[in-house]
Amino acid sequence: PNPTRDAFTLELPNGLEQKGTLSVFNANGQLVKQGIIQNDKQEWSTTDLPSGVYYIFVTIENQIFKEKLVIIQ
C-alpha cells in the first residue's frame, strides 16, 4: 500500500526477467536504499527510513521503472 509504514512489495510485470536492481532515493535525490531483485514478487523493509516522500527506481533488462512511495512512521 502507498503510503506505507513497515514495508512495500515489488511485483514485476509478466515477461520481465527477475534479476535487476532497486534503488530508493529521498526527496533530496540522495540514495537511501539499494538492493538486488531476485524474485518476481519481493518485499522490502522501510523501517530504517524516516517518514517522507521517496522515489523507487527499478532497473531490469535496460529498462527503468519509477514509482513514488510515501512512508509514514
Tab-separated table of N, CA, C and O in Angstrom:
chain	number	residue	atom	x	y	z
A	1	PRO	N	0.825	-1.209	0.000
A	1	PRO	CA	0.000	0.000	0.000
A	1	PRO	C	0.860	1.259	0.000
A	1	PRO	O	1.994	1.223	0.454
A	2	ASN	N	0.312	2.320	-0.490
A	2	ASN	CA	1.034	3.586	-0.546
A	2	ASN	C	0.092	4.662	0.004
A	2	ASN	O	-0.929	4.927	-0.612
A	3	PRO	N	0.304	5.269	1.135
A	3	PRO	CA	1.544	5.234	1.923
A	3	PRO	C	1.728	3.919	2.684
A	3	PRO	O	0.798	3.152	2.849
A	4	THR	N	2.957	3.737	3.160
A	4	THR	CA	3.310	2.521	3.882
A	4	THR	C	4.004	2.872	5.186
A	4	THR	O	4.458	4.003	5.375
A	5	ARG	N	4.094	1.900	6.054
A	5	ARG	CA	4.819	2.055	7.319
A	5	ARG	C	6.063	1.186	7.359
A	5	ARG	O	7.157	1.675	7.524
A	6	ASP	N	5.855	-0.120	7.251
A	6	ASP	CA	6.934	-1.064	7.517
A	6	ASP	C	7.611	-1.643	6.280
A	6	ASP	O	8.766	-2.013	6.330
A	7	ALA	N	6.853	-1.761	5.177
A	7	ALA	CA	7.412	-2.430	4.007
A	7	ALA	C	6.560	-2.143	2.779
A	7	ALA	O	5.428	-1.689	2.888
A	8	PHE	N	7.135	-2.406	1.618
A	8	PHE	CA	6.379	-2.381	0.371
A	8	PHE	C	6.740	-3.629	-0.418
A	8	PHE	O	7.803	-4.217	-0.235
A	9	THR	N	5.835	-4.046	-1.263
A	9	THR	CA	6.046	-5.239	-2.078
A	9	THR	C	6.253	-4.828	-3.525
A	9	THR	O	5.468	-4.069	-4.081
A	10	LEU	N	7.311	-5.332	-4.112
A	10	LEU	CA	7.615	-5.086	-5.513
A	10	LEU	C	7.157	-6.301	-6.311
A	10	LEU	O	7.576	-7.426	-6.028
A	11	GLU	N	6.266	-6.086	-7.262
A	11	GLU	CA	5.803	-7.155	-8.150
A	11	GLU	C	6.157	-6.782	-9.578
A	11	GLU	O	5.753	-5.726	-10.063
A	12	LEU	N	6.889	-7.639	-10.245
A	12	LEU	CA	7.306	-7.385	-11.616
A	12	LEU	C	6.225	-7.808	-12.598
A	12	LEU	O	5.547	-8.813	-12.382
A	13	PRO	N	6.061	-7.064	-13.687
A	13	PRO	CA	5.105	-7.465	-14.723
A	13	PRO	C	5.528	-8.773	-15.376
A	13	PRO	O	6.716	-9.110	-15.407
A	14	ASN	N	4.565	-9.507	-15.897
A	14	ASN	CA	4.865	-10.754	-16.607
A	14	ASN	C	5.798	-10.481	-17.773
A	14	ASN	O	5.698	-9.460	-18.435
A	15	GLY	N	6.703	-11.404	-17.993
A	15	GLY	CA	7.595	-11.294	-19.134
A	15	GLY	C	8.922	-10.629	-18.818
A	15	GLY	O	9.838	-10.692	-19.617
A	16	LEU	N	9.042	-9.978	-17.650
A	16	LEU	CA	10.323	-9.377	-17.298
A	16	LEU	C	11.168	-10.386	-16.535
A	16	LEU	O	10.657	-11.160	-15.736
A	17	GLU	N	12.455	-10.349	-16.803
A	17	GLU	CA	13.368	-11.208	-16.084
A	17	GLU	C	13.381	-10.799	-14.617
A	17	GLU	O	13.156	-9.648	-14.276
A	18	GLN	N	13.664	-11.736	-13.740
A	18	GLN	CA	13.581	-11.481	-12.314
A	18	GLN	C	14.802	-10.791	-11.737
A	18	GLN	O	14.736	-10.258	-10.642
A	19	LYS	N	15.897	-10.775	-12.423
A	19	LYS	CA	17.109	-10.159	-11.893
A	19	LYS	C	17.146	-8.686	-12.269
A	19	LYS	O	16.885	-8.323	-13.407
A	20	GLY	N	17.471	-7.852	-11.309
A	20	GLY	CA	17.573	-6.425	-11.554
A	20	GLY	C	18.001	-5.717	-10.291
A	20	GLY	O	18.384	-6.351	-9.309
A	21	THR	N	17.939	-4.404	-10.306
A	21	THR	CA	18.318	-3.627	-9.132
A	21	THR	C	17.191	-2.683	-8.734
A	21	THR	O	16.436	-2.202	-9.581
A	22	LEU	N	17.095	-2.427	-7.454
A	22	LEU	CA	16.145	-1.488	-6.893
A	22	LEU	C	16.934	-0.409	-6.176
A	22	LEU	O	17.848	-0.710	-5.410
A	23	SER	N	16.612	0.846	-6.456
A	23	SER	CA	17.247	1.982	-5.792
A	23	SER	C	16.153	2.888	-5.258
A	23	SER	O	15.176	3.178	-5.959
A	24	VAL	N	16.308	3.333	-4.014
A	24	VAL	CA	15.342	4.231	-3.388
A	24	VAL	C	16.060	5.541	-3.080
A	24	VAL	O	17.106	5.546	-2.427
A	25	PHE	N	15.475	6.644	-3.557
A	25	PHE	CA	16.028	7.975	-3.337
A	25	PHE	C	15.049	8.781	-2.499
A	25	PHE	O	13.834	8.660	-2.655
A	26	ASN	N	15.593	9.645	-1.624
A	26	ASN	CA	14.709	10.533	-0.865
A	26	ASN	C	14.359	11.739	-1.726
A	26	ASN	O	14.803	11.860	-2.876
A	27	ALA	N	13.568	12.662	-1.168
A	27	ALA	CA	13.105	13.827	-1.928
A	27	ALA	C	14.243	14.757	-2.322
A	27	ALA	O	14.091	15.566	-3.239
A	28	ASN	N	15.395	14.630	-1.660
A	28	ASN	CA	16.564	15.448	-1.996
A	28	ASN	C	17.454	14.790	-3.043
A	28	ASN	O	18.505	15.321	-3.394
A	29	GLY	N	17.048	13.615	-3.535
A	29	GLY	CA	17.828	12.925	-4.559
A	29	GLY	C	18.955	12.075	-4.024
A	29	GLY	O	19.779	11.588	-4.794
A	30	GLN	N	18.988	11.852	-2.709
A	30	GLN	CA	20.042	11.036	-2.112
A	30	GLN	C	19.628	9.568	-2.121
A	30	GLN	O	18.503	9.230	-1.755
A	31	LEU	N	20.559	8.702	-2.520
A	31	LEU	CA	20.317	7.271	-2.498
A	31	LEU	C	20.272	6.809	-1.045
A	31	LEU	O	21.224	7.009	-0.296
A	32	VAL	N	19.150	6.209	-0.627
A	32	VAL	CA	18.999	5.795	0.770
A	32	VAL	C	18.861	4.288	0.929
A	32	VAL	O	18.974	3.768	2.038
A	33	LYS	N	18.621	3.573	-0.152
A	33	LYS	CA	18.497	2.112	-0.086
A	33	LYS	C	18.740	1.557	-1.478
A	33	LYS	O	18.326	2.148	-2.465
A	34	GLN	N	19.421	0.412	-1.521
A	34	GLN	CA	19.676	-0.228	-2.802
A	34	GLN	C	19.710	-1.728	-2.586
A	34	GLN	O	20.117	-2.199	-1.521
A	35	GLY	N	19.258	-2.486	-3.574
A	35	GLY	CA	19.266	-3.930	-3.438
A	35	GLY	C	19.122	-4.621	-4.771
A	35	GLY	O	18.880	-3.999	-5.801
A	36	ILE	N	19.267	-5.929	-4.725
A	36	ILE	CA	19.158	-6.777	-5.899
A	36	ILE	C	17.771	-7.421	-5.894
A	36	ILE	O	17.336	-7.965	-4.883
A	37	ILE	N	17.101	-7.367	-7.027
A	37	ILE	CA	15.800	-8.025	-7.184
A	37	ILE	C	16.067	-9.469	-7.568
A	37	ILE	O	16.765	-9.731	-8.547
A	38	GLN	N	15.518	-10.398	-6.775
A	38	GLN	CA	15.790	-11.803	-7.019
A	38	GLN	C	14.546	-12.614	-7.352
A	38	GLN	O	14.640	-13.761	-7.750
A	39	ASN	N	13.362	-12.030	-7.154
A	39	ASN	CA	12.105	-12.731	-7.408
A	39	ASN	C	11.141	-11.797	-8.112
A	39	ASN	O	11.295	-10.582	-8.055
A	40	ASP	N	10.093	-12.371	-8.727
A	40	ASP	CA	9.112	-11.517	-9.383
A	40	ASP	C	8.179	-10.838	-8.390
A	40	ASP	O	7.463	-9.908	-8.731
A	41	LYS	N	8.209	-11.280	-7.122
A	41	LYS	CA	7.462	-10.620	-6.050
A	41	LYS	C	8.345	-10.635	-4.804
A	41	LYS	O	8.717	-11.696	-4.324
A	42	GLN	N	8.689	-9.454	-4.320
A	42	GLN	CA	9.645	-9.354	-3.222
A	42	GLN	C	9.251	-8.222	-2.297
A	42	GLN	O	8.863	-7.148	-2.752
A	43	GLU	N	9.352	-8.468	-0.987
A	43	GLU	CA	9.024	-7.440	-0.002
A	43	GLU	C	10.294	-6.726	0.444
A	43	GLU	O	11.327	-7.356	0.653
A	44	TRP	N	10.184	-5.402	0.599
A	44	TRP	CA	11.318	-4.565	1.001
A	44	TRP	C	10.929	-3.804	2.262
A	44	TRP	O	9.900	-3.145	2.309
A	45	SER	N	11.757	-3.874	3.269
A	45	SER	CA	11.505	-3.194	4.537
A	45	SER	C	11.755	-1.696	4.405
A	45	SER	O	12.678	-1.257	3.714
A	46	THR	N	10.922	-0.902	5.089
A	46	THR	CA	11.123	0.550	5.131
A	46	THR	C	11.290	1.040	6.567
A	46	THR	O	11.263	2.234	6.819
A	47	THR	N	11.471	0.118	7.511
A	47	THR	CA	11.573	0.505	8.919
A	47	THR	C	12.814	1.348	9.205
A	47	THR	O	12.845	2.072	10.193
A	48	ASP	N	13.814	1.279	8.338
A	48	ASP	CA	15.042	2.051	8.532
A	48	ASP	C	14.965	3.448	7.903
A	48	ASP	O	15.929	4.213	7.987
A	49	LEU	N	13.827	3.789	7.303
A	49	LEU	CA	13.681	5.091	6.646
A	49	LEU	C	12.692	5.959	7.409
A	49	LEU	O	11.637	5.484	7.824
A	50	PRO	N	12.998	7.239	7.591
A	50	PRO	CA	12.053	8.137	8.266
A	50	PRO	C	10.865	8.471	7.369
A	50	PRO	O	10.891	8.238	6.160
A	51	SER	N	9.835	9.025	7.958
A	51	SER	CA	8.667	9.458	7.190
A	51	SER	C	9.093	10.423	6.099
A	51	SER	O	9.996	11.240	6.298
A	52	GLY	N	8.433	10.343	4.945
A	52	GLY	CA	8.752	11.249	3.854
A	52	GLY	C	8.349	10.680	2.509
A	52	GLY	O	7.762	9.608	2.410
A	53	VAL	N	8.699	11.414	1.476
A	53	VAL	CA	8.429	11.014	0.094
A	53	VAL	C	9.718	10.437	-0.494
A	53	VAL	O	10.791	11.026	-0.360
A	54	TYR	N	9.587	9.302	-1.154
A	54	TYR	CA	10.729	8.611	-1.751
A	54	TYR	C	10.387	8.232	-3.190
A	54	TYR	O	9.220	8.165	-3.564
A	55	TYR	N	11.428	7.975	-3.961
A	55	TYR	CA	11.257	7.560	-5.349
A	55	TYR	C	11.996	6.248	-5.542
A	55	TYR	O	13.183	6.142	-5.243
A	56	ILE	N	11.269	5.262	-6.030
A	56	ILE	CA	11.820	3.929	-6.269
A	56	ILE	C	12.152	3.813	-7.751
A	56	ILE	O	11.306	4.084	-8.597
A	57	PHE	N	13.368	3.415	-8.037
A	57	PHE	CA	13.794	3.148	-9.409
A	57	PHE	C	14.153	1.668	-9.508
A	57	PHE	O	14.975	1.172	-8.742
A	58	VAL	N	13.512	0.976	-10.447
A	58	VAL	CA	13.781	-0.434	-10.694
A	58	VAL	C	14.390	-0.536	-12.083
A	58	VAL	O	13.810	-0.056	-13.054
A	59	THR	N	15.564	-1.146	-12.152
A	59	THR	CA	16.252	-1.330	-13.427
A	59	THR	C	16.306	-2.814	-13.753
A	59	THR	O	16.879	-3.598	-12.996
A	60	ILE	N	15.678	-3.185	-14.885
A	60	ILE	CA	15.648	-4.570	-15.336
A	60	ILE	C	15.750	-4.570	-16.860
A	60	ILE	O	15.028	-3.839	-17.530
A	61	GLU	N	16.650	-5.405	-17.366
A	61	GLU	CA	16.792	-5.563	-18.821
A	61	GLU	C	16.916	-4.211	-19.530
A	61	GLU	O	16.236	-3.950	-20.512
A	62	ASN	N	17.733	-3.310	-19.020
A	62	ASN	CA	17.965	-1.982	-19.598
A	62	ASN	C	16.723	-1.098	-19.618
A	62	ASN	O	16.660	-0.120	-20.354
A	63	GLN	N	15.715	-1.448	-18.828
A	63	GLN	CA	14.531	-0.617	-18.668
A	63	GLN	C	14.525	-0.057	-17.254
A	63	GLN	O	14.937	-0.732	-16.316
A	64	ILE	N	14.043	1.167	-17.105
A	64	ILE	CA	13.953	1.796	-15.794
A	64	ILE	C	12.499	2.123	-15.514
A	64	ILE	O	11.829	2.754	-16.326
A	65	PHE	N	12.041	1.683	-14.343
A	65	PHE	CA	10.682	1.960	-13.890
A	65	PHE	C	10.770	2.830	-12.658
A	65	PHE	O	11.625	2.607	-11.796
A	66	LYS	N	9.905	3.822	-12.558
A	66	LYS	CA	9.937	4.763	-11.437
A	66	LYS	C	8.575	4.782	-10.751
A	66	LYS	O	7.544	4.751	-11.411
A	67	GLU	N	8.602	4.831	-9.429
A	67	GLU	CA	7.376	4.872	-8.636
A	67	GLU	C	7.605	5.769	-7.411
A	67	GLU	O	8.681	5.757	-6.839
A	68	LYS	N	6.591	6.520	-7.059
A	68	LYS	CA	6.648	7.361	-5.864
A	68	LYS	C	6.165	6.546	-4.665
A	68	LYS	O	5.204	5.786	-4.770
A	69	LEU	N	6.842	6.704	-3.528
A	69	LEU	CA	6.483	5.996	-2.308
A	69	LEU	C	6.425	6.981	-1.155
A	69	LEU	O	7.337	7.797	-0.974
A	70	VAL	N	5.349	6.944	-0.378
A	70	VAL	CA	5.206	7.780	0.804
A	70	VAL	C	5.316	6.867	2.028
A	70	VAL	O	4.605	5.866	2.119
A	71	ILE	N	6.210	7.238	2.946
A	71	ILE	CA	6.404	6.461	4.174
A	71	ILE	C	5.930	7.298	5.346
A	71	ILE	O	6.293	8.474	5.482
A	72	ILE	N	5.103	6.685	6.188
A	72	ILE	CA	4.624	7.322	7.412
A	72	ILE	C	5.021	6.408	8.564
A	72	ILE	O	4.528	5.296	8.666
A	73	GLN	N	5.933	6.876	9.397
A	73	GLN	CA	6.388	6.065	10.543
A	73	GLN	C	5.677	6.475	11.811
A	73	GLN	O	5.206	7.536	11.968
